[in-house]
Amino acid sequence: MTIITKAACVGGGVIGGAWAARFALAGIDVNIFDPHPEAERIIGEVMANAERAYGMLTMAPLPPRGKFIFCKSIEEAVHDVDWIQESVPERLPLKRGVITEIDAAARSDALIGSSTSGLLPSDLQAEMKHPERMFVAHPYNPVYLLPLVELVGGKKTSPETIKRAEKAVAEIGMKGVVIAKEIEAFVGDRLLEALWREALWLIQDDICDTETLDDVMRYSFGMRWAQMGLFETYRIAGGEAGMRHFLAQFGPCLKWPWTKFTDVVDLDDALVEKIGAQSDAQAAGRSIRELERIRDENLVGIMQALKAGNGGEGWGAGKLLADFEKRLWAQGGNQPKSFDVSGPLRLVETKVNAAWVDYNGHMTEHRYLQLFGDTSDALLRLIGVDFAYVEAGHSYYTVETHIRHLGEAKLGQALYTTLQILASDEKRIHFFTRIHDTASGEVIATAEQMMLHVDAEAGKSVAAPAEVLEKLKPIAEGHARLGVPDGAGRHVGQKR
């Protein structure tokens, strides 16, 4: 059973807004409370970035996007939801007060997570009536892309709550890491704080500027950390003798030491201005939104590369992405629950996002093929050819495609597809797909395609099993009564 069917976000800034986007892209409706006068605009921009990133990240069928409901009070936002994520500013009295207010208004079984970067959950739950369901759910920015969330229970948090939270975040494509003991800043931010402190000293002492420091990280160990972390990286550094050899070789360096971790840099006005000026120069005029989009594109590329690693089984965040995509394919995304064979099947609903638009300002050509492919996949799921079927060794392969581009699809335009079966037998399905503008119904593109049923291991075509053909038969019979669609049977260059 799905744990989160409806969520609430209290606080809609950088983190809260990205939590809302993560939930919505998992098909979950989100109640949002944030008193900021421009909260809807800010969260809308975060959502636009998230949709753009997901358009590049995966071709798996996403569920229908969850709705944002902006509420006028905490009480209204948290009423009758399954998960409440608190993301208000990092001040203990404020957070504790908000969490206590959430506790009073929420269902007694609702999970309450805090996005705090370092406050102890025991301190946050001190005034709650139901503290057993409250915990830290500390994510990393951007929440809609980076999968990690540190799950930290307080003294009064029940073990069952942490188990439910871990399962819930897995359902929305995240990696819940349970921290064994509560400690300020948990694990990730303690590591980041140590690195940040040393970086400030290097800038303060004019050893390097901000761009040089960032270059040292992004051209070297940052790339190693992204896929192997710290200890596994050092295990390799130890050579065939492994980690023990590495520790014996480099352990004595800790007594020198090289760093100033125990000293706190004086972050005075002069240092703030120095870092600010260097950072401005490094940005080279790029806006925050531009930098966010560049960051997201790079993160997508890293995760896709990791998905292909380890002999195609995936590695680290890439393995998590692969597993998430399997669940999406199994669920079928926008798959209709029933269908009417008196006309072409309406199978996919989508919207042109920024990742699909080319230099001409309209949907680029390979996205048309993707949309046609999503439609044929939807047909296959209707007749029982789902992910489990494919894993068992059989599938349908596309052997011929003819696409006609009749109009333009622009950024933000809503589209839907319809599919009509032209002919079928025990091995083949011959069909015609249209992409329509949702507002007008106008046909923007068509594809005539042929699929062949195959035994993937044997590498040859074979007859589909009876249970698949039985599901295909009523669709094919219904569509046989329809006229031949305009454009079917055309060849390239044929005059209209």
Coordinates of C-alpha atoms in Angstrom, one line a residue:
M1 CA 0.0 0.0 0.0
T2 CA 1.3 3.5 -0.9
I3 CA 2.2 5.4 2.3
I4 CA 1.9 9.0 0.9
T5 CA -1.3 9.7 -1.0
K6 CA -1.4 13.4 -0.1
A7 CA 1.3 15.6 1.4
A8 CA 1.7 19.0 3.0
C9 CA 4.7 21.4 2.8
V10 CA 4.9 24.0 5.5
G11 CA 7.4 26.5 4.2
G12 CA 7.9 26.9 0.4
G13 CA 11.4 28.3 0.0
V14 CA 14.3 26.6 -1.8
I15 CA 13.9 23.4 0.1
G16 CA 10.2 23.4 0.8
G17 CA 9.3 24.2 -2.8
A18 CA 11.6 21.5 -4.1
W19 CA 10.0 19.0 -1.7
A20 CA 6.6 20.0 -3.1
A21 CA 8.0 19.4 -6.7
R22 CA 9.3 16.0 -5.7
F23 CA 5.9 15.0 -4.3
A24 CA 4.0 16.4 -7.3
L25 CA 6.1 14.6 -9.8
A26 CA 5.4 11.4 -7.9
G27 CA 1.7 12.0 -8.6
I28 CA 1.0 13.3 -5.0
D29 CA -1.3 16.3 -4.4
V30 CA 0.4 18.8 -2.1
N31 CA -1.1 21.3 0.3
I32 CA 1.3 24.3 0.8
F33 CA 1.4 26.9 3.5
D34 CA 3.9 29.8 3.2
P35 CA 3.0 33.3 4.2
H36 CA 5.5 34.8 1.7
P37 CA 3.5 37.1 -0.7
E38 CA 5.2 35.5 -3.8
A39 CA 5.2 31.9 -2.6
E40 CA 3.1 30.8 -5.6
R41 CA 5.6 32.4 -8.1
I42 CA 8.6 31.0 -6.3
I43 CA 7.3 27.5 -6.1
G44 CA 6.1 27.7 -9.7
E45 CA 9.6 28.5 -10.8
V46 CA 11.0 25.6 -8.8
M47 CA 8.4 23.3 -10.3
A48 CA 9.3 24.4 -13.8
N49 CA 13.0 23.5 -13.1
A50 CA 11.9 20.2 -11.7
E51 CA 9.8 19.3 -14.7
R52 CA 12.6 20.3 -17.1
A53 CA 15.0 18.1 -15.2
Y54 CA 12.7 15.1 -15.1
G55 CA 12.1 15.5 -18.9
M56 CA 15.9 14.9 -19.3
L57 CA 16.2 12.4 -16.5
T58 CA 13.9 9.6 -17.5
M59 CA 11.7 8.3 -20.3
A60 CA 9.7 6.1 -17.9
P61 CA 6.0 7.1 -17.7
L62 CA 5.5 9.5 -14.9
P63 CA 2.1 9.4 -13.0
P64 CA -0.3 12.4 -13.6
R65 CA 1.3 15.4 -11.9
G66 CA 0.0 16.1 -8.4
K67 CA -1.8 19.4 -7.8
F68 CA -0.6 22.3 -5.6
I69 CA -3.2 23.6 -3.2
F70 CA -2.1 26.8 -1.5
C71 CA -3.6 27.1 2.0
K72 CA -4.2 30.1 4.3
S73 CA -3.1 28.4 7.5
I74 CA -1.1 25.5 8.9
E75 CA -4.2 23.9 10.1
E76 CA -5.8 23.9 6.7
A77 CA -2.6 22.6 5.0
V78 CA -2.0 19.6 7.3
H79 CA -5.6 18.5 7.6
D80 CA -6.0 14.8 6.5
V81 CA -2.6 14.4 4.8
D82 CA -0.2 11.4 5.2
W83 CA 3.2 13.3 5.3
I84 CA 3.9 16.8 6.5
Q85 CA 7.3 18.3 5.6
E86 CA 8.3 21.4 7.7
S87 CA 10.8 23.6 6.0
V88 CA 10.7 27.0 7.8
P89 CA 13.8 29.0 8.7
E90 CA 16.5 27.4 10.9
R91 CA 15.5 28.9 14.3
L92 CA 14.7 26.5 17.1
P93 CA 11.8 28.5 18.7
L94 CA 10.2 29.0 15.3
K95 CA 10.6 25.4 14.1
R96 CA 9.4 24.0 17.5
G97 CA 6.4 26.3 17.5
V98 CA 5.4 25.3 13.9
I99 CA 5.9 21.6 14.5
T100 CA 3.8 21.8 17.7
E101 CA 1.1 23.6 15.7
I102 CA 1.3 20.9 13.0
D103 CA 1.0 18.2 15.7
A104 CA -2.2 19.7 17.1
A105 CA -3.9 19.9 13.7
A106 CA -2.7 16.7 11.9
R107 CA -4.1 13.2 11.9
S108 CA -2.5 11.2 14.7
D109 CA -1.0 8.8 12.2
A110 CA 0.4 11.4 9.9
L111 CA 4.2 11.4 9.5
I112 CA 5.9 14.7 10.4
G113 CA 9.4 15.3 8.9
S114 CA 11.6 18.4 9.4
S115 CA 14.0 19.6 6.8
T116 CA 16.3 21.1 9.5
S117 CA 20.0 21.1 8.6
G118 CA 21.3 20.6 12.1
L119 CA 18.8 20.9 15.0
L120 CA 18.2 17.8 17.1
P121 CA 14.8 16.1 16.6
S122 CA 14.5 15.6 20.4
D123 CA 14.5 19.4 20.7
L124 CA 12.0 19.9 18.0
Q125 CA 9.5 17.4 19.4
A126 CA 9.8 18.6 23.0
E127 CA 6.3 20.2 23.1
M128 CA 4.4 17.7 20.9
K129 CA 1.5 15.6 22.0
H130 CA 2.4 12.9 19.5
P131 CA 6.2 13.1 19.3
E132 CA 6.5 9.4 18.3
R133 CA 5.6 10.3 14.6
M134 CA 8.1 13.2 14.3
F135 CA 11.6 12.9 12.8
V136 CA 14.2 14.8 10.8
A137 CA 14.0 14.2 7.0
H138 CA 17.0 16.2 5.9
P139 CA 17.3 16.4 2.1
Y140 CA 19.9 18.0 -0.2
N141 CA 19.3 20.7 -2.8
P142 CA 17.8 20.2 -5.3
V143 CA 15.4 17.9 -3.5
Y144 CA 13.6 17.0 -6.7
L145 CA 16.8 15.5 -8.2
L146 CA 19.2 14.6 -5.4
P147 CA 17.8 11.4 -3.9
L148 CA 19.3 11.3 -0.4
V149 CA 17.3 12.1 2.7
E150 CA 18.9 11.6 6.2
L151 CA 16.3 10.1 8.5
V152 CA 17.0 10.9 12.2
G153 CA 14.7 10.0 15.1
G154 CA 14.6 11.8 18.4
K155 CA 14.3 10.3 21.9
K156 CA 10.5 10.0 21.5
T157 CA 10.4 8.9 17.8
S158 CA 9.1 5.3 17.4
P159 CA 11.1 2.8 15.4
E160 CA 8.0 2.1 13.4
T161 CA 7.9 5.8 12.3
I162 CA 11.4 5.6 10.9
K163 CA 10.6 2.4 9.0
R164 CA 7.5 4.0 7.5
A165 CA 9.4 7.1 6.5
E166 CA 12.2 5.0 4.9
K167 CA 9.6 3.1 2.8
A168 CA 7.7 6.3 2.0
V169 CA 10.7 8.1 0.5
A170 CA 11.7 5.1 -1.5
E171 CA 8.2 5.2 -3.2
I172 CA 9.0 8.7 -4.5
G173 CA 12.5 7.8 -5.8
M174 CA 14.6 8.8 -2.8
K175 CA 17.3 7.1 -0.7
G176 CA 16.4 7.2 3.0
V177 CA 19.6 6.8 5.1
V178 CA 18.8 6.1 8.7
I179 CA 21.3 7.8 11.1
A180 CA 21.9 5.6 14.1
K181 CA 22.2 8.4 16.7
E182 CA 21.0 12.0 16.7
I183 CA 23.7 14.5 16.6
E184 CA 23.8 18.2 15.5
A185 CA 24.1 18.5 11.7
F186 CA 23.7 14.7 11.3
V187 CA 26.3 13.2 8.9
G188 CA 26.3 15.2 5.6
D189 CA 26.3 18.7 7.0
R190 CA 29.1 17.8 9.5
L191 CA 31.3 16.7 6.6
L192 CA 30.3 19.8 4.6
E193 CA 31.0 22.1 7.5
A194 CA 34.5 20.7 7.9
L195 CA 35.2 21.2 4.2
W196 CA 33.6 24.7 4.2
R197 CA 35.7 25.8 7.2
E198 CA 38.9 24.9 5.6
A199 CA 37.8 26.5 2.3
L200 CA 37.2 29.8 4.1
W201 CA 40.7 29.7 5.5
L202 CA 42.2 29.1 2.0
I203 CA 40.4 32.2 0.6
Q204 CA 41.1 34.2 3.7
D205 CA 44.9 33.5 3.4
D206 CA 44.9 34.2 -0.3
I207 CA 46.0 30.6 -1.1
C208 CA 43.5 30.6 -4.0
D209 CA 40.3 32.3 -5.1
T210 CA 36.8 30.8 -5.1
E211 CA 37.0 29.6 -8.8
T212 CA 40.3 27.9 -8.3
L213 CA 39.0 26.1 -5.2
D214 CA 35.9 25.0 -7.0
D215 CA 38.0 23.8 -10.0
V216 CA 40.1 21.7 -7.6
M217 CA 37.0 19.9 -6.4
R218 CA 35.0 19.5 -9.7
Y219 CA 37.9 18.3 -11.8
S220 CA 39.1 15.7 -9.3
F221 CA 37.8 14.3 -6.1
G222 CA 34.3 15.7 -6.6
M223 CA 33.9 13.3 -9.5
R224 CA 35.2 10.4 -7.4
W225 CA 32.9 11.3 -4.5
A226 CA 29.8 11.4 -6.7
Q227 CA 30.1 7.7 -7.5
M228 CA 32.1 6.1 -4.7
G229 CA 32.0 8.3 -1.7
L230 CA 35.0 8.8 0.7
F231 CA 35.9 5.4 2.1
E232 CA 35.5 3.4 -1.0
T233 CA 37.6 5.9 -2.9
Y234 CA 40.3 5.5 -0.3
R235 CA 40.1 1.8 -0.4
I236 CA 41.1 1.9 -4.1
A237 CA 43.9 4.4 -3.2
G238 CA 45.3 1.6 -0.9
G239 CA 45.9 -0.5 -3.9
E240 CA 45.7 -4.3 -3.7
A241 CA 46.4 -4.2 0.0
G242 CA 43.2 -2.3 0.5
M243 CA 42.0 0.0 3.2
R244 CA 44.3 -1.2 6.0
H245 CA 47.3 -0.3 3.8
F246 CA 45.9 3.1 3.0
L247 CA 45.3 3.9 6.7
A248 CA 48.8 2.7 7.6
Q249 CA 50.4 4.9 4.9
F250 CA 48.4 8.1 5.4
G251 CA 47.2 7.8 9.0
P252 CA 50.3 9.5 10.4
C253 CA 49.4 12.7 8.4
L254 CA 46.6 13.3 10.8
K255 CA 49.1 14.2 13.5
W256 CA 50.8 16.9 11.5
P257 CA 48.1 18.4 10.7
W258 CA 47.8 20.2 7.4
T259 CA 44.4 21.8 8.0
K260 CA 42.8 24.4 10.4
F261 CA 39.7 22.4 11.3
T262 CA 40.0 23.3 14.9
D263 CA 40.2 27.0 14.2
V264 CA 37.2 29.1 13.2
V265 CA 37.8 31.7 10.5
D266 CA 36.7 35.3 11.3
L267 CA 33.9 35.8 8.8
D268 CA 34.1 39.6 9.0
D269 CA 32.9 42.1 6.5
A270 CA 36.2 42.1 4.6
L271 CA 36.1 38.3 4.0
V272 CA 32.4 38.4 3.1
E273 CA 33.1 41.1 0.5
K274 CA 36.1 39.2 -0.8
I275 CA 34.2 36.0 -1.3
G276 CA 31.2 37.8 -2.7
A277 CA 33.3 39.6 -5.3
Q278 CA 35.1 36.5 -6.4
S279 CA 31.9 34.6 -6.6
D280 CA 30.3 37.3 -8.7
A281 CA 33.2 37.2 -11.1
Q282 CA 33.0 33.4 -11.2
A283 CA 29.3 33.5 -12.1
A284 CA 30.1 35.6 -15.2
G285 CA 26.7 37.2 -15.2
R286 CA 24.7 34.0 -15.1
S287 CA 21.5 34.4 -13.0
I288 CA 20.6 32.0 -10.2
R289 CA 18.0 30.3 -12.4
E290 CA 20.5 29.8 -15.2
L291 CA 23.0 28.3 -12.7
E292 CA 20.2 26.0 -11.3
R293 CA 19.4 24.8 -14.8
I294 CA 23.1 24.1 -15.6
R295 CA 23.4 22.3 -12.2
D296 CA 20.3 20.2 -13.0
E297 CA 21.5 19.2 -16.5
N298 CA 24.9 18.1 -15.0
L299 CA 23.2 16.1 -12.2
V300 CA 21.0 14.4 -14.7
G301 CA 24.1 13.5 -16.8
I302 CA 25.9 12.1 -13.8
M303 CA 22.9 10.0 -12.7
Q304 CA 22.4 8.6 -16.2
A305 CA 26.0 7.7 -16.4
L306 CA 25.8 6.0 -13.1
K307 CA 22.7 4.1 -14.2
A308 CA 24.7 2.6 -17.0
G309 CA 27.6 1.6 -14.7
N310 CA 28.4 -1.7 -13.1
G311 CA 27.8 -3.7 -16.2
G312 CA 24.5 -2.0 -16.9
E313 CA 23.1 -2.8 -13.4
G314 CA 23.6 0.7 -12.2
W315 CA 25.8 2.1 -9.4
G316 CA 25.0 4.4 -6.4
A317 CA 22.5 7.1 -7.4
G318 CA 22.2 5.5 -10.8
K319 CA 21.1 2.1 -9.4
L320 CA 18.5 4.0 -7.4
L321 CA 17.3 5.7 -10.6
A322 CA 17.1 2.4 -12.4
D323 CA 15.1 0.8 -9.6
F324 CA 12.7 3.9 -9.5
E325 CA 12.2 3.6 -13.3
K326 CA 11.3 0.0 -12.9
R327 CA 8.5 0.9 -10.5
L328 CA 7.3 3.7 -12.9
W329 CA 7.2 1.3 -15.8
A330 CA 5.3 -1.3 -13.7
Q331 CA 2.8 1.3 -12.5
G332 CA 2.3 2.5 -16.1
G333 CA 2.1 6.3 -15.4
N334 CA -0.8 7.8 -17.3
Q335 CA -2.2 4.4 -18.3
P336 CA -6.0 4.4 -18.7
K337 CA -7.9 2.1 -16.4
S338 CA -10.5 1.3 -19.2
F339 CA -10.8 1.9 -22.9
D340 CA -13.3 2.4 -25.6
V341 CA -12.6 0.5 -28.9
S342 CA -15.2 2.4 -30.9
G343 CA -12.5 5.0 -31.7
P344 CA -8.7 5.3 -31.5
L345 CA -7.4 4.7 -28.0
R346 CA -6.4 7.9 -26.1
L347 CA -3.3 6.8 -24.3
V348 CA -0.8 9.5 -23.3
E349 CA -1.3 13.0 -21.9
T350 CA 1.7 15.2 -21.6
K351 CA 3.0 18.8 -21.8
V352 CA 6.0 20.1 -23.8
N353 CA 8.6 21.0 -21.2
A354 CA 11.8 23.0 -21.6
A355 CA 14.0 19.9 -22.1
W356 CA 12.0 19.0 -25.2
V357 CA 12.5 22.3 -27.0
D358 CA 15.2 22.9 -29.6
Y359 CA 16.9 26.0 -31.1
N360 CA 13.9 26.6 -33.3
G361 CA 11.7 27.1 -30.3
H362 CA 9.5 24.0 -30.8
M363 CA 9.6 20.4 -29.8
T364 CA 12.7 18.7 -31.2
E365 CA 12.2 15.7 -33.5
H366 CA 13.5 12.9 -31.3
R367 CA 10.9 13.9 -28.6
Y368 CA 8.1 13.1 -31.2
L369 CA 9.6 9.6 -31.5
Q370 CA 9.7 9.4 -27.7
L371 CA 6.1 10.3 -27.5
F372 CA 5.1 7.8 -30.1
G373 CA 7.2 5.2 -28.2
D374 CA 5.5 6.1 -25.0
T375 CA 2.1 5.5 -26.7
S376 CA 3.1 2.1 -28.1
D377 CA 4.4 1.2 -24.6
A378 CA 1.0 2.2 -23.2
L379 CA -0.8 -0.1 -25.8
L380 CA 1.5 -3.0 -24.8
R381 CA 0.7 -2.6 -21.1
L382 CA -3.0 -2.7 -22.0
I383 CA -2.5 -6.2 -23.5
G384 CA -0.3 -7.5 -20.7
V385 CA 3.2 -6.8 -22.1
D386 CA 4.5 -5.0 -19.0
F387 CA 7.9 -4.8 -17.3
A388 CA 7.6 -8.3 -15.8
Y389 CA 6.7 -9.7 -19.2
V390 CA 9.8 -8.2 -20.7
E391 CA 12.0 -9.4 -17.8
A392 CA 10.7 -12.9 -18.5
G393 CA 12.3 -12.8 -21.9
H394 CA 9.7 -11.7 -24.5
S395 CA 8.7 -8.4 -25.9
Y396 CA 7.5 -6.5 -29.0
Y397 CA 10.2 -4.8 -31.0
T398 CA 9.5 -1.9 -33.4
V399 CA 10.7 -2.8 -36.9
E400 CA 9.3 0.0 -39.0
T401 CA 8.3 3.7 -38.4
H402 CA 7.1 6.5 -40.6
I403 CA 6.6 9.9 -39.0
R404 CA 4.9 12.9 -40.5
H405 CA 5.3 16.3 -38.9
L406 CA 2.1 18.4 -39.6
G407 CA 2.4 21.2 -37.1
E408 CA 4.5 22.6 -34.3
A409 CA 4.4 21.8 -30.6
K410 CA 5.6 24.8 -28.5
L411 CA 6.9 25.1 -24.9
G412 CA 4.2 24.4 -22.4
Q413 CA 1.7 23.1 -24.9
A414 CA -0.6 20.3 -23.7
L415 CA -0.7 17.2 -25.9
Y416 CA -2.4 13.9 -26.1
T417 CA -2.0 10.8 -28.3
T418 CA -4.4 8.4 -29.9
L419 CA -3.6 5.0 -31.4
Q420 CA -5.5 3.0 -34.0
I421 CA -4.7 -0.6 -34.8
L422 CA -4.6 -1.2 -38.6
A423 CA -3.9 -4.9 -38.6
S424 CA -2.5 -7.6 -36.4
D425 CA -1.7 -11.3 -36.3
E426 CA 0.0 -13.7 -33.9
K427 CA 3.4 -11.9 -34.4
R428 CA 2.7 -8.4 -35.7
I429 CA 0.9 -5.3 -34.7
H430 CA 0.5 -2.6 -37.4
F431 CA -0.8 0.7 -35.9
F432 CA -1.3 4.4 -36.5
T433 CA -0.6 7.0 -33.8
R434 CA -1.6 10.7 -33.8
I435 CA -0.2 13.5 -31.5
H436 CA -3.0 16.1 -30.9
D437 CA -3.0 19.6 -29.4
T438 CA -5.2 19.2 -26.3
A439 CA -6.9 22.5 -26.6
S440 CA -8.0 22.2 -30.2
G441 CA -7.7 18.5 -31.0
E442 CA -5.5 19.5 -34.1
V443 CA -3.2 16.7 -35.2
I444 CA 0.4 17.8 -34.9
A445 CA 2.1 14.6 -36.0
T446 CA 1.4 11.0 -37.0
A447 CA 3.4 7.8 -37.0
E448 CA 2.6 4.6 -38.8
Q449 CA 4.5 1.7 -37.1
M450 CA 4.9 -2.1 -37.1
M451 CA 5.9 -4.1 -34.0
L452 CA 7.0 -7.7 -34.0
H453 CA 6.8 -10.1 -31.1
V454 CA 10.2 -11.6 -30.2
D455 CA 11.9 -14.1 -28.0
A456 CA 14.7 -11.7 -26.8
E457 CA 17.1 -14.5 -25.7
A458 CA 16.8 -16.4 -28.9
G459 CA 16.9 -13.2 -31.0
K460 CA 14.0 -14.2 -33.3
S461 CA 10.3 -13.5 -33.9
V462 CA 7.8 -15.8 -32.2
A463 CA 4.1 -15.9 -31.8
A464 CA 2.7 -14.0 -28.9
P465 CA 1.1 -16.2 -26.1
A466 CA -2.7 -16.7 -26.1
E467 CA -3.3 -14.4 -23.1
V468 CA -1.7 -11.4 -25.0
L469 CA -3.6 -12.1 -28.2
E470 CA -6.9 -12.4 -26.3
K471 CA -6.4 -8.9 -24.9
L472 CA -5.3 -7.5 -28.3
K473 CA -8.3 -9.1 -30.2
P474 CA -11.2 -6.8 -29.1
I475 CA -9.1 -3.7 -29.7
A476 CA -8.1 -4.9 -33.2
E477 CA -11.7 -6.0 -34.0
G478 CA -13.1 -2.6 -32.8
H479 CA -10.6 -0.7 -34.8
A480 CA -11.2 -2.8 -38.0
R481 CA -14.6 -1.0 -38.2
L482 CA -12.9 2.4 -38.4
G483 CA -11.9 4.0 -41.6
V484 CA -8.3 4.0 -42.8
P485 CA -6.7 7.1 -41.2
D486 CA -5.5 10.0 -43.4
G487 CA -1.8 9.5 -44.0
A488 CA -1.7 5.7 -43.5
G489 CA 0.4 4.0 -46.1
R490 CA 2.2 7.1 -47.2
H491 CA 5.8 7.1 -48.3
V492 CA 8.4 9.8 -47.9
G493 CA 8.0 12.6 -50.5
Q494 CA 4.5 11.6 -51.5
K495 CA 2.4 14.7 -52.4
R496 CA -0.6 15.4 -50.1

